[in-house]
């Protein structure tokens, strides 16, 4: 196989347990978002728009939906010969097999994929973040700095800094110190979990890490500190656009609302850098004669007979006659029947709120209904 300049390794095995019922039977990257998308659409689209045509998707937790959704990669123009998308789950060998033990171990177990493609650079991505980034610009920054590793970073609020890997850098962006989730951070420049490595160094470092009994086999906890201690050239790439890690129910709802309004914080309609999807082709959305809709995203196949405001309806969602829906997200196939009221809520795929039920409140925590669950009156 011909040598590739850059290959992406997309870490998509996360459970996303803090999303509760939304990830009870699907991996976090497969969770529906924004009406017609799933979370993994965003990094896959970034790869396609950045000219990176070889992507290994590393899956683990409940992978079936993710595997079937990605398919050949055609939906993201990632199905070319000599490249494309490859699904890389954990596998057994003659000496045994094991689940991925950490982010670095996931890549280590697939070094054969990297060595087969023989890239000059390796891009490491998370499959559960929402953002639009041109990775080619980050790669050019890596080359200009003659870096061994480049870490995408952005400033975060000081009160949230202890949740991230934090960088201290010089004026040229060279990393001087790295702290993984420090209790008392000295900087608010946070790692986004997006890395570009020079391939030869990455492969050697991962092989050494694999036999280190003290390692947790994690990029933030082990690989970056090791390279920094060895005096390697580590630089930052500062990102200034929209970026969210929707790790909780509240952040999922807040980020969904960021798609709405006349000037949304994140524009999903860009034709220059589009977000692509493998969503089903369904009939157009239908609005009944008494439907009242304001500030919403409504996907194909949806039927609306009631009142809906500031909400997102995924494909095949249903709002019955006289129902009222405010600040809610309905995943594919969710139903709110006649006369029900749903406020500040997330409904999983094929969930049902029966007629006359009142679910959620603007003053309470976000109400969540799991995939396929039914909320009955009086429950």
Tab-separated table of C-alpha atoms in Angstrom:
chain	number	residue	atom	x	y	z
A	1	UNK	CA	0.000	0.000	0.000
A	2	UNK	CA	1.305	3.458	-0.899
A	3	UNK	CA	2.549	5.718	1.871
A	4	UNK	CA	-0.017	8.114	3.335
A	5	UNK	CA	0.850	11.591	4.561
A	6	UNK	CA	-1.631	11.476	7.441
A	7	UNK	CA	-3.916	8.768	8.833
A	8	UNK	CA	-6.600	9.463	11.441
A	9	UNK	CA	-7.344	7.183	14.393
A	10	UNK	CA	-10.794	8.014	15.733
A	11	UNK	CA	-11.454	6.799	19.291
A	12	UNK	CA	-15.135	5.843	19.300
A	13	UNK	CA	-15.398	3.171	21.974
A	14	UNK	CA	-16.623	5.311	24.851
A	15	UNK	CA	-19.717	4.426	26.856
A	16	UNK	CA	-20.551	7.979	27.899
A	17	UNK	CA	-22.104	6.789	31.154
A	18	UNK	CA	-22.885	10.346	32.315
A	19	UNK	CA	-25.435	10.559	29.480
A	20	UNK	CA	-27.453	7.987	31.392
A	21	UNK	CA	-30.338	6.416	29.493
A	22	UNK	CA	-29.183	7.914	26.175
A	23	UNK	CA	-26.219	5.521	26.159
A	24	UNK	CA	-27.791	2.523	27.863
A	25	UNK	CA	-27.710	0.561	24.615
A	26	UNK	CA	-25.593	2.619	22.206
A	27	UNK	CA	-22.067	4.043	22.364
A	28	UNK	CA	-21.800	7.781	22.972
A	29	UNK	CA	-20.505	8.553	19.432
A	30	UNK	CA	-23.680	6.910	18.041
A	31	UNK	CA	-26.092	9.112	20.016
A	32	UNK	CA	-28.378	11.151	17.781
A	33	UNK	CA	-27.763	14.908	17.772
A	34	UNK	CA	-29.116	17.947	15.976
A	35	UNK	CA	-32.063	16.250	14.301
A	36	UNK	CA	-30.423	14.328	11.464
A	37	UNK	CA	-26.918	13.674	12.833
A	38	UNK	CA	-25.120	11.340	15.207
A	39	UNK	CA	-22.198	12.652	17.250
A	40	UNK	CA	-19.612	10.758	15.201
A	41	UNK	CA	-20.711	12.647	12.071
A	42	UNK	CA	-18.742	15.681	13.238
A	43	UNK	CA	-15.181	14.247	13.368
A	44	UNK	CA	-15.828	12.108	10.268
A	45	UNK	CA	-16.982	15.198	8.366
A	46	UNK	CA	-13.951	17.134	9.606
A	47	UNK	CA	-11.695	14.405	8.216
A	48	UNK	CA	-13.418	14.446	4.821
A	49	UNK	CA	-13.408	18.253	4.623
A	50	UNK	CA	-9.716	18.343	5.617
A	51	UNK	CA	-8.620	15.923	2.883
A	52	UNK	CA	-7.826	13.064	5.275
A	53	UNK	CA	-9.159	10.027	3.434
A	54	UNK	CA	-7.888	7.182	5.636
A	55	UNK	CA	-9.626	6.820	8.994
A	56	UNK	CA	-9.487	3.974	11.482
A	57	UNK	CA	-12.522	3.986	13.806
A	58	UNK	CA	-11.727	2.243	17.102
A	59	UNK	CA	-14.919	0.875	18.637
A	60	UNK	CA	-15.659	-1.081	21.803
A	61	UNK	CA	-18.820	-0.392	23.857
A	62	UNK	CA	-22.040	-1.604	22.175
A	63	UNK	CA	-20.592	-1.160	18.676
A	64	UNK	CA	-23.306	-2.663	16.427
A	65	UNK	CA	-25.241	0.535	15.668
A	66	UNK	CA	-22.011	2.446	15.098
A	67	UNK	CA	-20.667	-0.217	12.721
A	68	UNK	CA	-23.864	-0.360	10.671
A	69	UNK	CA	-24.187	3.431	10.609
A	70	UNK	CA	-20.638	4.061	9.351
A	71	UNK	CA	-20.813	1.257	6.785
A	72	UNK	CA	-18.396	1.868	3.918
A	73	UNK	CA	-17.958	5.555	4.761
A	74	UNK	CA	-19.711	6.613	1.561
A	75	UNK	CA	-21.869	9.185	3.356
A	76	UNK	CA	-18.725	11.177	4.227
A	77	UNK	CA	-16.931	10.540	0.908
A	78	UNK	CA	-14.573	8.222	2.770
A	79	UNK	CA	-14.976	5.111	0.625
A	80	UNK	CA	-12.108	5.540	-1.848
A	81	UNK	CA	-9.816	2.691	-2.798
A	82	UNK	CA	-6.494	2.873	-1.023
A	83	UNK	CA	-8.073	4.699	1.895
A	84	UNK	CA	-11.523	5.043	3.399
A	85	UNK	CA	-12.950	4.087	6.774
A	86	UNK	CA	-11.896	0.925	8.607
A	87	UNK	CA	-13.715	-0.330	11.714
A	88	UNK	CA	-11.178	-1.462	14.357
A	89	UNK	CA	-12.764	-3.283	17.323
A	90	UNK	CA	-10.729	-5.183	19.941
A	91	UNK	CA	-9.713	-8.604	18.663
A	92	UNK	CA	-8.243	-11.884	19.870
A	93	UNK	CA	-4.873	-13.277	18.787
A	94	UNK	CA	-3.084	-16.562	19.401
A	95	UNK	CA	-1.858	-15.158	22.703
A	96	UNK	CA	-5.301	-13.966	23.780
A	97	UNK	CA	-7.240	-10.719	23.614
A	98	UNK	CA	-8.498	-7.919	25.809
A	99	UNK	CA	-10.637	-4.797	25.795
A	100	UNK	CA	-8.828	-1.551	25.151
A	101	UNK	CA	-7.197	-0.596	28.463
A	102	UNK	CA	-6.876	3.125	27.674
A	103	UNK	CA	-6.769	5.608	24.820
A	104	UNK	CA	-3.133	4.836	24.003
A	105	UNK	CA	-3.680	1.082	24.299
A	106	UNK	CA	-6.510	1.298	21.754
A	107	UNK	CA	-4.047	2.651	19.181
A	108	UNK	CA	-1.309	0.243	20.297
A	109	UNK	CA	-3.573	-2.731	19.598
A	110	UNK	CA	-4.002	-1.424	16.043
A	111	UNK	CA	-0.388	-0.603	15.194
A	112	UNK	CA	-0.690	-3.095	12.348
A	113	UNK	CA	-3.220	-0.778	10.702
A	114	UNK	CA	-0.815	2.147	10.990
A	115	UNK	CA	2.171	0.172	9.764
A	116	UNK	CA	0.168	-1.079	6.787
A	117	UNK	CA	-0.716	2.479	5.750
A	118	UNK	CA	2.784	3.763	6.617
A	119	UNK	CA	1.844	7.424	7.270
A	120	UNK	CA	4.230	10.277	8.003
A	121	UNK	CA	1.808	11.664	10.595
A	122	UNK	CA	-0.994	10.273	12.753
A	123	UNK	CA	-4.029	12.298	13.816
A	124	UNK	CA	-5.691	11.087	17.030
A	125	UNK	CA	-9.345	12.104	17.462
A	126	UNK	CA	-12.199	11.628	19.876
A	127	UNK	CA	-15.462	10.350	18.432
A	128	UNK	CA	-17.682	12.172	20.909
A	129	UNK	CA	-17.023	15.887	20.418
A	130	UNK	CA	-18.960	18.500	18.449
A	131	UNK	CA	-16.917	21.017	16.470
A	132	UNK	CA	-15.771	22.023	12.989
A	133	UNK	CA	-11.988	22.031	12.414
A	134	UNK	CA	-9.706	21.972	9.384
A	135	UNK	CA	-7.126	19.378	10.420
A	136	UNK	CA	-4.949	20.362	7.464
A	137	UNK	CA	-4.242	23.701	9.148
A	138	UNK	CA	-3.248	21.892	12.342
A	139	UNK	CA	-0.988	19.566	10.339
A	140	UNK	CA	0.683	22.553	8.686
A	141	UNK	CA	1.321	24.043	12.146
A	142	UNK	CA	2.898	20.727	13.192
A	143	UNK	CA	5.203	20.784	10.163
A	144	UNK	CA	6.175	24.435	10.563
A	145	UNK	CA	7.220	23.801	14.177
A	146	UNK	CA	9.072	20.595	13.265
A	147	UNK	CA	7.079	19.159	16.145
A	148	UNK	CA	7.055	15.605	17.458
A	149	UNK	CA	3.554	16.137	18.838
A	150	UNK	CA	1.008	18.908	18.395
A	151	UNK	CA	-1.946	19.217	20.775
A	152	UNK	CA	-5.091	21.166	19.848
A	153	UNK	CA	-5.963	23.510	22.720
A	154	UNK	CA	-8.421	26.212	23.635
A	155	UNK	CA	-8.990	28.360	26.722
A	156	UNK	CA	-11.737	27.164	29.056
A	157	UNK	CA	-13.366	28.883	32.035
A	158	UNK	CA	-11.071	28.706	35.058
A	159	UNK	CA	-13.716	26.928	37.116
A	160	UNK	CA	-13.750	24.083	34.547
A	161	UNK	CA	-9.975	23.815	34.006
A	162	UNK	CA	-9.525	20.964	36.506
A	163	UNK	CA	-11.604	18.719	34.197
A	164	UNK	CA	-8.997	18.894	31.413
A	165	UNK	CA	-5.368	18.286	30.602
A	166	UNK	CA	-3.818	21.751	31.061
A	167	UNK	CA	-0.852	23.207	29.131
A	168	UNK	CA	1.720	25.802	30.136
A	169	UNK	CA	3.518	27.119	27.048
A	170	UNK	CA	6.109	29.656	25.953
A	171	UNK	CA	5.404	32.522	23.527
A	172	UNK	CA	5.959	30.279	20.500
A	173	UNK	CA	3.429	27.726	21.700
A	174	UNK	CA	5.962	25.132	22.799
A	175	UNK	CA	4.630	23.112	25.723
A	176	UNK	CA	6.705	23.555	28.874
A	177	UNK	CA	4.426	21.783	31.349
A	178	UNK	CA	1.451	19.461	31.134
A	179	UNK	CA	-0.914	18.615	33.987
A	180	UNK	CA	-3.664	16.024	33.604
A	181	UNK	CA	-6.825	17.285	35.375
A	182	UNK	CA	-4.966	19.297	38.054
A	183	UNK	CA	-6.795	20.217	41.254
A	184	UNK	CA	-5.230	23.689	41.200
A	185	UNK	CA	-4.517	24.526	37.533
A	186	UNK	CA	-1.918	27.155	36.716
A	187	UNK	CA	-3.347	27.780	33.260
A	188	UNK	CA	-6.735	27.525	31.580
A	189	UNK	CA	-5.325	26.377	28.215
A	190	UNK	CA	-6.972	22.976	27.851
A	191	UNK	CA	-6.224	19.997	25.666
A	192	UNK	CA	-9.096	19.124	23.324
A	193	UNK	CA	-7.954	15.507	23.066
A	194	UNK	CA	-6.922	16.068	19.428
A	195	UNK	CA	-3.296	15.197	18.649
A	196	UNK	CA	-0.971	15.012	15.662
A	197	UNK	CA	2.106	12.812	16.110
A	198	UNK	CA	5.040	12.207	13.847
A	199	UNK	CA	4.281	8.574	13.069
A	200	UNK	CA	7.652	6.928	13.733
A	201	UNK	CA	7.901	8.487	17.191
A	202	UNK	CA	4.311	7.553	18.044
A	203	UNK	CA	4.812	3.914	17.111
A	204	UNK	CA	8.033	3.625	19.114
A	205	UNK	CA	6.524	5.378	22.132
A	206	UNK	CA	3.429	3.164	22.114
A	207	UNK	CA	5.522	-0.001	21.912
A	208	UNK	CA	7.583	1.144	24.903
A	209	UNK	CA	4.434	2.104	26.813
A	210	UNK	CA	2.834	-1.282	26.176
A	211	UNK	CA	5.502	-3.063	28.256
A	212	UNK	CA	5.618	-0.481	31.057
A	213	UNK	CA	3.890	-2.079	34.082
A	214	UNK	CA	3.401	1.339	35.714
A	215	UNK	CA	1.541	2.852	32.752
A	216	UNK	CA	-2.223	3.316	32.494
A	217	UNK	CA	-1.792	3.421	28.697
A	218	UNK	CA	-3.438	6.804	28.301
A	219	UNK	CA	-2.359	9.669	26.045
A	220	UNK	CA	-2.979	12.387	28.630
A	221	UNK	CA	-1.835	10.413	31.649
A	222	UNK	CA	1.226	8.675	30.220
A	223	UNK	CA	2.269	9.413	26.618
A	224	UNK	CA	2.354	13.212	26.721
A	225	UNK	CA	4.196	13.415	30.100
A	226	UNK	CA	6.735	10.828	28.848
A	227	UNK	CA	7.496	12.762	25.649
A	228	UNK	CA	7.762	16.018	27.593
A	229	UNK	CA	10.177	14.442	30.084
A	230	UNK	CA	12.266	13.129	27.170
A	231	UNK	CA	12.676	16.646	25.798
A	232	UNK	CA	10.668	16.076	22.621
A	233	UNK	CA	9.263	19.006	20.652
A	234	UNK	CA	5.668	19.394	21.846
A	235	UNK	CA	3.607	22.330	20.559
A	236	UNK	CA	0.047	23.607	20.813
A	237	UNK	CA	-2.387	24.458	18.053
A	238	UNK	CA	-4.829	27.082	19.326
A	239	UNK	CA	-8.412	26.561	18.201
A	240	UNK	CA	-10.876	29.439	18.426
A	241	UNK	CA	-14.111	27.990	17.072
A	242	UNK	CA	-17.113	26.212	18.582
A	243	UNK	CA	-16.205	23.029	20.483
A	244	UNK	CA	-18.238	20.982	22.936
A	245	UNK	CA	-17.789	17.669	24.681
A	246	UNK	CA	-21.399	16.743	25.466
A	247	UNK	CA	-20.564	14.588	28.457
A	248	UNK	CA	-23.681	15.174	30.560
A	249	UNK	CA	-27.425	15.440	30.043
A	250	UNK	CA	-27.364	19.176	30.818
A	251	UNK	CA	-24.512	19.871	28.375
A	252	UNK	CA	-26.262	17.783	25.701
A	253	UNK	CA	-29.397	19.909	25.980
A	254	UNK	CA	-27.480	23.201	26.178
A	255	UNK	CA	-25.422	22.318	23.099
A	256	UNK	CA	-28.562	21.289	21.225
A	257	UNK	CA	-30.052	24.724	21.960
A	258	UNK	CA	-26.856	26.289	20.538
A	259	UNK	CA	-28.045	25.126	17.096
A	260	UNK	CA	-31.177	27.279	17.261
A	261	UNK	CA	-31.952	30.960	16.730
A	262	UNK	CA	-31.295	33.324	13.811
A	263	UNK	CA	-27.552	33.406	14.616
A	264	UNK	CA	-26.781	29.998	16.157
A	265	UNK	CA	-23.522	29.465	18.036
A	266	UNK	CA	-22.847	26.511	15.733
A	267	UNK	CA	-24.025	26.717	12.117
A	268	UNK	CA	-24.946	23.292	10.723
A	269	UNK	CA	-25.927	24.838	7.386
A	270	UNK	CA	-22.424	25.728	6.160
A	271	UNK	CA	-21.880	24.555	2.576
A	272	UNK	CA	-18.156	25.323	2.616
A	273	UNK	CA	-17.393	22.911	5.466
A	274	UNK	CA	-20.524	20.740	5.647
A	275	UNK	CA	-21.434	18.274	8.370
A	276	UNK	CA	-22.356	15.074	6.540
A	277	UNK	CA	-24.581	12.261	7.753
A	278	UNK	CA	-25.738	8.747	6.926
A	279	UNK	CA	-29.275	9.469	8.093
A	280	UNK	CA	-32.188	7.630	6.484
A	281	UNK	CA	-33.982	9.106	3.505
A	282	UNK	CA	-37.512	9.795	4.746
A	283	UNK	CA	-40.501	11.736	3.426
A	284	UNK	CA	-40.627	15.491	4.122
A	285	UNK	CA	-41.783	16.692	7.532
A	286	UNK	CA	-45.548	17.299	7.817
A	287	UNK	CA	-47.265	20.114	9.742
A	288	UNK	CA	-50.984	19.841	10.539
A	289	UNK	CA	-53.395	22.750	10.150
A	290	UNK	CA	-53.227	23.542	13.887
A	291	UNK	CA	-49.470	23.122	14.214
A	292	UNK	CA	-47.539	26.053	15.709
A	293	UNK	CA	-43.746	25.877	15.373
A	294	UNK	CA	-41.138	28.451	16.453
A	295	UNK	CA	-37.320	28.317	16.491
A	296	UNK	CA	-36.951	24.576	15.833
A	297	UNK	CA	-34.949	22.089	13.786
A	298	UNK	CA	-37.244	19.406	12.391
A	299	UNK	CA	-35.929	16.459	10.407
A	300	UNK	CA	-37.581	14.480	7.633
A	301	UNK	CA	-40.359	12.076	8.483
A	302	UNK	CA	-41.564	14.121	11.459
A	303	UNK	CA	-45.248	14.938	11.946
A	304	UNK	CA	-46.322	17.947	13.976
A	305	UNK	CA	-49.950	18.607	14.947
A	306	UNK	CA	-49.334	20.517	18.205
A	307	UNK	CA	-47.247	23.450	19.462
A	308	UNK	CA	-43.447	23.225	19.457
A	309	UNK	CA	-40.908	25.918	20.392
A	310	UNK	CA	-37.133	26.001	20.741
A	311	UNK	CA	-36.787	22.265	20.183
A	312	UNK	CA	-35.095	19.711	17.941
A	313	UNK	CA	-37.078	16.896	16.345
A	314	UNK	CA	-35.100	14.040	14.811
A	315	UNK	CA	-36.432	11.901	11.957
A	316	UNK	CA	-39.862	10.302	12.416
A	317	UNK	CA	-40.676	12.272	15.580
A	318	UNK	CA	-44.393	12.796	16.266
A	319	UNK	CA	-46.200	15.613	18.118
A	320	UNK	CA	-49.904	14.986	18.618
A	321	UNK	CA	-52.870	17.367	18.448
A	322	UNK	CA	-52.919	19.796	21.363
A	323	UNK	CA	-49.505	18.706	22.667
A	324	UNK	CA	-47.112	21.428	23.865
A	325	UNK	CA	-43.344	20.973	23.577
A	326	UNK	CA	-40.788	23.538	24.791
A	327	UNK	CA	-36.980	23.303	24.908
A	328	UNK	CA	-36.856	19.606	24.167
A	329	UNK	CA	-34.846	17.192	22.038
A	330	UNK	CA	-36.620	14.239	20.460
A	331	UNK	CA	-34.357	11.500	19.110
A	332	UNK	CA	-35.458	9.398	16.090
A	333	UNK	CA	-38.948	7.918	16.345
A	334	UNK	CA	-39.890	9.617	19.635
A	335	UNK	CA	-43.634	10.320	20.110
A	336	UNK	CA	-45.518	12.869	22.188
A	337	UNK	CA	-49.184	12.059	22.012
A	338	UNK	CA	-52.230	14.326	22.010
A	339	UNK	CA	-52.570	16.783	24.863
A	340	UNK	CA	-49.230	15.962	26.501
A	341	UNK	CA	-46.881	18.700	27.744
A	342	UNK	CA	-43.102	18.228	27.552
A	343	UNK	CA	-40.719	20.926	28.809
A	344	UNK	CA	-36.920	20.866	29.263
A	345	UNK	CA	-36.582	17.218	28.288
A	346	UNK	CA	-34.731	14.706	26.111
A	347	UNK	CA	-36.628	11.733	24.676
A	348	UNK	CA	-34.611	8.728	23.522
A	349	UNK	CA	-35.145	6.851	20.265
A	350	UNK	CA	-38.704	5.437	19.947
A	351	UNK	CA	-39.657	6.777	23.397
A	352	UNK	CA	-43.328	7.585	23.963
A	353	UNK	CA	-45.015	10.195	26.165
A	354	UNK	CA	-48.653	9.146	26.294
A	355	UNK	CA	-51.686	11.428	25.931
A	356	UNK	CA	-52.251	13.943	28.699
A	357	UNK	CA	-48.896	13.395	30.447
A	358	UNK	CA	-46.977	16.409	31.839
A	359	UNK	CA	-43.227	15.747	31.666
A	360	UNK	CA	-40.480	18.114	32.839
A	361	UNK	CA	-40.317	21.688	34.068
A	362	UNK	CA	-38.338	24.774	33.156
A	363	UNK	CA	-37.251	25.072	36.795
A	364	UNK	CA	-36.122	21.458	37.265
A	365	UNK	CA	-33.230	19.344	35.965
A	366	UNK	CA	-33.573	18.084	32.416
A	367	UNK	CA	-36.029	15.172	32.239
A	368	UNK	CA	-34.772	12.174	30.258
A	369	UNK	CA	-36.652	9.214	28.801
A	370	UNK	CA	-34.676	6.197	27.635
A	371	UNK	CA	-34.751	4.556	24.229
A	372	UNK	CA	-38.045	2.716	23.736
A	373	UNK	CA	-39.412	3.751	27.145
A	374	UNK	CA	-43.072	4.729	27.670
A	375	UNK	CA	-44.197	7.491	30.065
A	376	UNK	CA	-47.800	6.888	31.121
A	377	UNK	CA	-50.201	9.210	32.888
A	378	UNK	CA	-49.970	8.852	36.664
A	379	UNK	CA	-46.417	7.399	36.634
